[in-house]
GROMACS .gro file of C-alpha atoms in nm:
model
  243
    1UNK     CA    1  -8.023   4.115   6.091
    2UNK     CA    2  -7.775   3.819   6.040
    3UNK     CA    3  -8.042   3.675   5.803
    4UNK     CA    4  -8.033   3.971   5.575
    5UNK     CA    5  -7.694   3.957   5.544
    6UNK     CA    6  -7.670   3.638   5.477
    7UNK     CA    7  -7.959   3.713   5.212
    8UNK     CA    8  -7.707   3.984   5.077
    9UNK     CA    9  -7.390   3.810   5.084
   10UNK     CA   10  -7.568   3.507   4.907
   11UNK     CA   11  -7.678   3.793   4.632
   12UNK     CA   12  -7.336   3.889   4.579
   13UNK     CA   13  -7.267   3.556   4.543
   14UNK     CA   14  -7.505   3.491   4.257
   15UNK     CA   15  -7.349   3.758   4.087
   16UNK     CA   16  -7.005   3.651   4.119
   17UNK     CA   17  -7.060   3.293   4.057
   18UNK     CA   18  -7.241   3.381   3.742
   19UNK     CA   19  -6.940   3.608   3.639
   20UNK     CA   20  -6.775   3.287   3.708
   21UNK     CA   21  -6.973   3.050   3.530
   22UNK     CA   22  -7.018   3.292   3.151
   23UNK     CA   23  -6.615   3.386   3.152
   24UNK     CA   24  -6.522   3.143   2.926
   25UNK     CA   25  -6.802   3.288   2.620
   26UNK     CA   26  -6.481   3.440   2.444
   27UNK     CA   27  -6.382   3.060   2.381
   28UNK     CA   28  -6.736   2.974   2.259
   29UNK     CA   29  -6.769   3.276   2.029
   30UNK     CA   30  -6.406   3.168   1.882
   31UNK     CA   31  -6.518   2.812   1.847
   32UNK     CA   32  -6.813   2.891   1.686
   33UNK     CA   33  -6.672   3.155   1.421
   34UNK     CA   34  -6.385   2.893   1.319
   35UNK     CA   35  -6.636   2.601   1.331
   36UNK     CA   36  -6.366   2.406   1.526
   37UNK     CA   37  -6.272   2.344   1.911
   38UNK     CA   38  -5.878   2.376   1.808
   39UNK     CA   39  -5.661   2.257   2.091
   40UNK     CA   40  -5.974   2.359   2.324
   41UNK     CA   41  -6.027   2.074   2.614
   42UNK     CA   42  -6.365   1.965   2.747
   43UNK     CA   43  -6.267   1.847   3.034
   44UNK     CA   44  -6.329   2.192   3.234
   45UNK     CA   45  -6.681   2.227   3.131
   46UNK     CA   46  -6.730   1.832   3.213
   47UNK     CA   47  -6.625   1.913   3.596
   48UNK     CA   48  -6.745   2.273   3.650
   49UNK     CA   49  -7.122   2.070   3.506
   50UNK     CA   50  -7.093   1.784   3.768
   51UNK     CA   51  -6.994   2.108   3.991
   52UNK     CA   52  -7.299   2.247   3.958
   53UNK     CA   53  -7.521   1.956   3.971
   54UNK     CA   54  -7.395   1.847   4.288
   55UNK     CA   55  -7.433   2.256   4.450
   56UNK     CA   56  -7.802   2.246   4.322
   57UNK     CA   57  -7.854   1.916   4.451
   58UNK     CA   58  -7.750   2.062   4.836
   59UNK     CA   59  -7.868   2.405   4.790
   60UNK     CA   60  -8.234   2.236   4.741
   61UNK     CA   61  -8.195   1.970   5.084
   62UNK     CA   62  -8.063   2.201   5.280
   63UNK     CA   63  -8.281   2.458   5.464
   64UNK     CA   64  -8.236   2.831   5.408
   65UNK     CA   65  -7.998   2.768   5.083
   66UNK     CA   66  -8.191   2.843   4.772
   67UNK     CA   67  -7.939   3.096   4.702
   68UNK     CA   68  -7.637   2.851   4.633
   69UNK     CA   69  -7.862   2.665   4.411
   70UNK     CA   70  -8.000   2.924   4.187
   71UNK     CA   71  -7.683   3.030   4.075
   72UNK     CA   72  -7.592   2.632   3.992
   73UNK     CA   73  -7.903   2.607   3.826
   74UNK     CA   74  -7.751   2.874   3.642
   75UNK     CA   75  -7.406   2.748   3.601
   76UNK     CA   76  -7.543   2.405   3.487
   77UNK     CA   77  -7.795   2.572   3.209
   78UNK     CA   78  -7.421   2.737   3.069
   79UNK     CA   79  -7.191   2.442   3.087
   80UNK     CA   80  -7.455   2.266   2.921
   81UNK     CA   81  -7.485   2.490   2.619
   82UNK     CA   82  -7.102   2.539   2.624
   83UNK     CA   83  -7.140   2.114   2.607
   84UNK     CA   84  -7.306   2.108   2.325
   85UNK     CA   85  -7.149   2.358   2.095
   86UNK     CA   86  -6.799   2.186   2.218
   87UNK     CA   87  -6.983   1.854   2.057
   88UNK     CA   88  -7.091   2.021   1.775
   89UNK     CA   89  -6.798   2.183   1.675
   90UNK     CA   90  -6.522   1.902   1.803
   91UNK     CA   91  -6.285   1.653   1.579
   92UNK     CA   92  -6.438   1.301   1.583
   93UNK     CA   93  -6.206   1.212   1.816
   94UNK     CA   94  -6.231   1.455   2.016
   95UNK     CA   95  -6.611   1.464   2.039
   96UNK     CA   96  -6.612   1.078   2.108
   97UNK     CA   97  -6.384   1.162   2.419
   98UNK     CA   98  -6.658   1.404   2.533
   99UNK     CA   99  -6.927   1.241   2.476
  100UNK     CA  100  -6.767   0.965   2.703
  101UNK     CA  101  -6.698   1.210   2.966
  102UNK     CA  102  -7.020   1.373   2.996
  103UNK     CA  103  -7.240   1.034   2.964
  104UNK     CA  104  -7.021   0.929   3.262
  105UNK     CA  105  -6.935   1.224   3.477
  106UNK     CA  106  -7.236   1.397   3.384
  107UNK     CA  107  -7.511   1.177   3.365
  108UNK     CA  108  -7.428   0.856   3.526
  109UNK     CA  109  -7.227   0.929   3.822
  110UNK     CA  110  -7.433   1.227   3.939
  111UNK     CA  111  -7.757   1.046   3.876
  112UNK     CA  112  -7.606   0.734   4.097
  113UNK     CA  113  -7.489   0.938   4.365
  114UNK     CA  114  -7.789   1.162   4.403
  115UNK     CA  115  -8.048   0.859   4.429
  116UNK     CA  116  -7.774   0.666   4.642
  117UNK     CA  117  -7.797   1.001   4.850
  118UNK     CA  118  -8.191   1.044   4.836
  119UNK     CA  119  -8.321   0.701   4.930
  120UNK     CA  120  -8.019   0.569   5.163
  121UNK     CA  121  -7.997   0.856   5.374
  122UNK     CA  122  -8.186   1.095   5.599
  123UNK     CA  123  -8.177   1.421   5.739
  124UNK     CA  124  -7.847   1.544   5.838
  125UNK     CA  125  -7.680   1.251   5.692
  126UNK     CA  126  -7.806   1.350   5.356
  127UNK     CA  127  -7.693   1.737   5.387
  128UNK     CA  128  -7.392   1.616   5.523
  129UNK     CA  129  -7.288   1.374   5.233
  130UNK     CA  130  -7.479   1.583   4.968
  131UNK     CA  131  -7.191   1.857   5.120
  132UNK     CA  132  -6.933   1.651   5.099
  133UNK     CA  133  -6.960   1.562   4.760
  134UNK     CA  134  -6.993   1.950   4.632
  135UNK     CA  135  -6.691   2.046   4.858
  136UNK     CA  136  -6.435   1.793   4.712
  137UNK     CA  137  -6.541   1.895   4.371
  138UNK     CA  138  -6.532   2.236   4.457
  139UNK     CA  139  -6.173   2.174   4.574
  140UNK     CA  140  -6.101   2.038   4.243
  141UNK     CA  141  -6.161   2.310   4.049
  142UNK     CA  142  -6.029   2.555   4.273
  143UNK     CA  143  -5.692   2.439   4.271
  144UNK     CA  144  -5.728   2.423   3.914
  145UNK     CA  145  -5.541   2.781   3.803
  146UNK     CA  146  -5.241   2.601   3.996
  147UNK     CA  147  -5.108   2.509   3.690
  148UNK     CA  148  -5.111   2.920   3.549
  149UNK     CA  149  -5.010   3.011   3.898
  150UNK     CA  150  -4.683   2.787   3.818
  151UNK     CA  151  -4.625   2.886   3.452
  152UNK     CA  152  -4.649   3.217   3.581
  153UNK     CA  153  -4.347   3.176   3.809
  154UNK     CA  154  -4.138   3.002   3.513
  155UNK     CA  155  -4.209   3.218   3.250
  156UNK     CA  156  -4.165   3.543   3.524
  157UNK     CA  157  -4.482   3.687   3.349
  158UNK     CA  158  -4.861   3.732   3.378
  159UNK     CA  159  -4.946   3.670   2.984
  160UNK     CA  160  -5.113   3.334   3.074
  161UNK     CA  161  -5.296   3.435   3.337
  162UNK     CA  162  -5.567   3.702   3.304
  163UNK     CA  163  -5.605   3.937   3.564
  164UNK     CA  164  -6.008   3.990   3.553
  165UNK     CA  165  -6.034   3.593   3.607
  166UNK     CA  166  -5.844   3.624   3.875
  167UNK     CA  167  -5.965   3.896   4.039
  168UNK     CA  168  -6.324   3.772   3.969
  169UNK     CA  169  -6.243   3.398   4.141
  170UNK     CA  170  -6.096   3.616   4.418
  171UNK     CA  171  -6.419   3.803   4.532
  172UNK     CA  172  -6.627   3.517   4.437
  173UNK     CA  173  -6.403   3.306   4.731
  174UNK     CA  174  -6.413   3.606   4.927
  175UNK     CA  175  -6.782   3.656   4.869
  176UNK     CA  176  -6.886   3.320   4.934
  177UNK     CA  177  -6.658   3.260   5.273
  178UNK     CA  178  -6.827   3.550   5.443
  179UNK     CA  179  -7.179   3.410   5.306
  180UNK     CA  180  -7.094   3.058   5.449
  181UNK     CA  181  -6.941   3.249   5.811
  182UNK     CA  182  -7.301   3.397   5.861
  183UNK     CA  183  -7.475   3.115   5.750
  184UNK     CA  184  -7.253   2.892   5.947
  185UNK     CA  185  -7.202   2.655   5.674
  186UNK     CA  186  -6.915   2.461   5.674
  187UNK     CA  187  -6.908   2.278   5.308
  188UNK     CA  188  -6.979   2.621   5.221
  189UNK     CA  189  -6.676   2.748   5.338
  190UNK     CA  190  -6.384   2.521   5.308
  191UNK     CA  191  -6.415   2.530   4.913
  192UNK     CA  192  -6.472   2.918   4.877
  193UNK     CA  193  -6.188   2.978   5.120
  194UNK     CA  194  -5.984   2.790   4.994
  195UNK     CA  195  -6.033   2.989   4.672
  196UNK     CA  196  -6.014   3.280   4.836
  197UNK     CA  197  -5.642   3.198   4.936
  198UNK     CA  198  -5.610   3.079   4.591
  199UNK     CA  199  -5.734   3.358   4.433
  200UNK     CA  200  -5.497   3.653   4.683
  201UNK     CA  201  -5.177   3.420   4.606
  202UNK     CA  202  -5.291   3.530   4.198
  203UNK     CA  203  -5.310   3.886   4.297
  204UNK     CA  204  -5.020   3.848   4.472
  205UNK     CA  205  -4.829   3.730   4.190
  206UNK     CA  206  -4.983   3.944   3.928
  207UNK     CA  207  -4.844   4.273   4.130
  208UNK     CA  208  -4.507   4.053   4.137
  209UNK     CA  209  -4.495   3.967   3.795
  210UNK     CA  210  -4.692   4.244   3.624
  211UNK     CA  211  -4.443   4.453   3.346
  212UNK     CA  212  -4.630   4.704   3.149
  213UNK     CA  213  -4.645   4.768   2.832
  214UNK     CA  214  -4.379   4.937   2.540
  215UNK     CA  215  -4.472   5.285   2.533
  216UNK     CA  216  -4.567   5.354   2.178
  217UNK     CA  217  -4.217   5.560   2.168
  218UNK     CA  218  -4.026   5.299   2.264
  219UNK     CA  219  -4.130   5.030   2.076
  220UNK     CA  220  -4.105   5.273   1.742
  221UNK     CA  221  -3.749   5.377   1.904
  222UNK     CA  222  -3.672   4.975   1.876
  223UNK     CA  223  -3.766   4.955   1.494
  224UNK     CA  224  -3.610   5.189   1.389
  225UNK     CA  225  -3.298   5.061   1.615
  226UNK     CA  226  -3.341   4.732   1.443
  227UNK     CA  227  -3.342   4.942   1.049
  228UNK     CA  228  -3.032   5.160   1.180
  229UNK     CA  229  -2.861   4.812   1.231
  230UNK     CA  230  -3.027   4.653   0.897
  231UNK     CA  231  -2.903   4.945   0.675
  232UNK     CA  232  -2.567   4.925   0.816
  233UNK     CA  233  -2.504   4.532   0.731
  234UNK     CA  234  -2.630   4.528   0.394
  235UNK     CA  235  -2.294   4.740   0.283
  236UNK     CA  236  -2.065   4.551   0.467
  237UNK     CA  237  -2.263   4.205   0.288
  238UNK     CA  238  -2.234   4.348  -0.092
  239UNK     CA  239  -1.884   4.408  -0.003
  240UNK     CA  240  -1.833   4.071   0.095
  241UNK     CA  241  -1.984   3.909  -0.199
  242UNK     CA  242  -1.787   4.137  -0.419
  243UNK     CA  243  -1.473   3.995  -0.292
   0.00000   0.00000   0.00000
């Protein structure tokens, strides 16, 4: 029974982690109608890819955890294409600077680590380090939205910080601590619960922070404030400029 939840959980996972992985198409689509990456930064993509690499990588060693790499298998097919139309579509400069990053983070470093892993190491050793690796990156980009979390805080408002992202990376945590509970799987785990704290201190300030909208009304109420207030200086200007 434990195994089919696990089997469930790890489902659920999938899902969310894919949710995860495609949010950013909005960006893509803009880049590739305008033809140009903007103020866009690559750096993301670059470290959610080596992300994935490194998941697949222990998902495949370790026994009974296909499920966390077919959703990295995933994730790395989408960074990748996001990759390339960033490279496509950057400034020179910009595109140099990527290029950089994902020769290095994404080829080189992975590559070296993964061998280093396969051919020095054995058994437990291997899951444990191949673990290791994918948890401290996960870390990484978990505490990432610390950065909206505080701008949120400053500014006193939610505009920079959507709320289906951050509902999404909360289940996903969520999703993926109960997976690694019945699975018993530590490097599992620590990363996703970490998120999941991450992702419930979002919530928390989004229902903090959260101001709705102008009513139609009111914001038609406030224009024609603003002409009451227009029509009422222009007078008192003429009469001015008369004197």
């Amino acid at each position: 029974m434990a195994i089919n939840f696990v089997v469930i959980f790890g489902l659920l996972g999938n899902v969310m982690s894919g949710l995860v992985y495609v949010s950013p198409a909005n960006v893509f689509v803009r880049i590739l109608r305008r033809r140009s990456t903007e103020e866009f930064e690559s750096v993301p993509y670059v470290s959610k890819l080596l992300n994935a690499y490194f998941w697949v990588y222990y998902g495949l060693i370790k026994p009974n955890s296909v499920l966390v790499a077919t959703v990295n298998i995933f994730g790395a097919v989408v960074e990748i294409v996001f990759l390339t139309i960033f490279l496509l579509f950057a400034p020179p400069r910009m595109k140099a600077r990527t290029a950089m990053l994902v020769v290095a983070l994404n080829v080189a470093f992975p590559a070296a680590a993964i061998l280093l892993t396969q051919f020095l190491l054995h058994g437990d050793q291997r899951i444990d380090a191949a673990g290791l690796l994918c948890s401290v990156f996960s870390m990484i980009a978990y505490a990432s939205p610390l950065s909206a979390m505080k701008t949120v805080v400053a500014l006193k408002s939610v505009e920079y910080m959507p709320f289906l992202l951050s509902f999404i990376l909360f289940l996903n945590g969520g999703i993926w601590t109960l997976y690694a509970i019945l699975a018993k799987d530590l490097f599992v785990g620590i990363p996703n619960g970490t998120g999941f704290l991450f992702g419930t201190a979002q919530l928390i300030l989004y229902a903090i922070y959260w101001k709705p909208s102008k009513p139609s009304k009111q914001v038609s109420d406030d224009l024609e404030d603003q002409q009451h207030i227009r029509e009422a200086l222009i007078p008192a200007s003429k009469t001015i400029i008369v004197e």
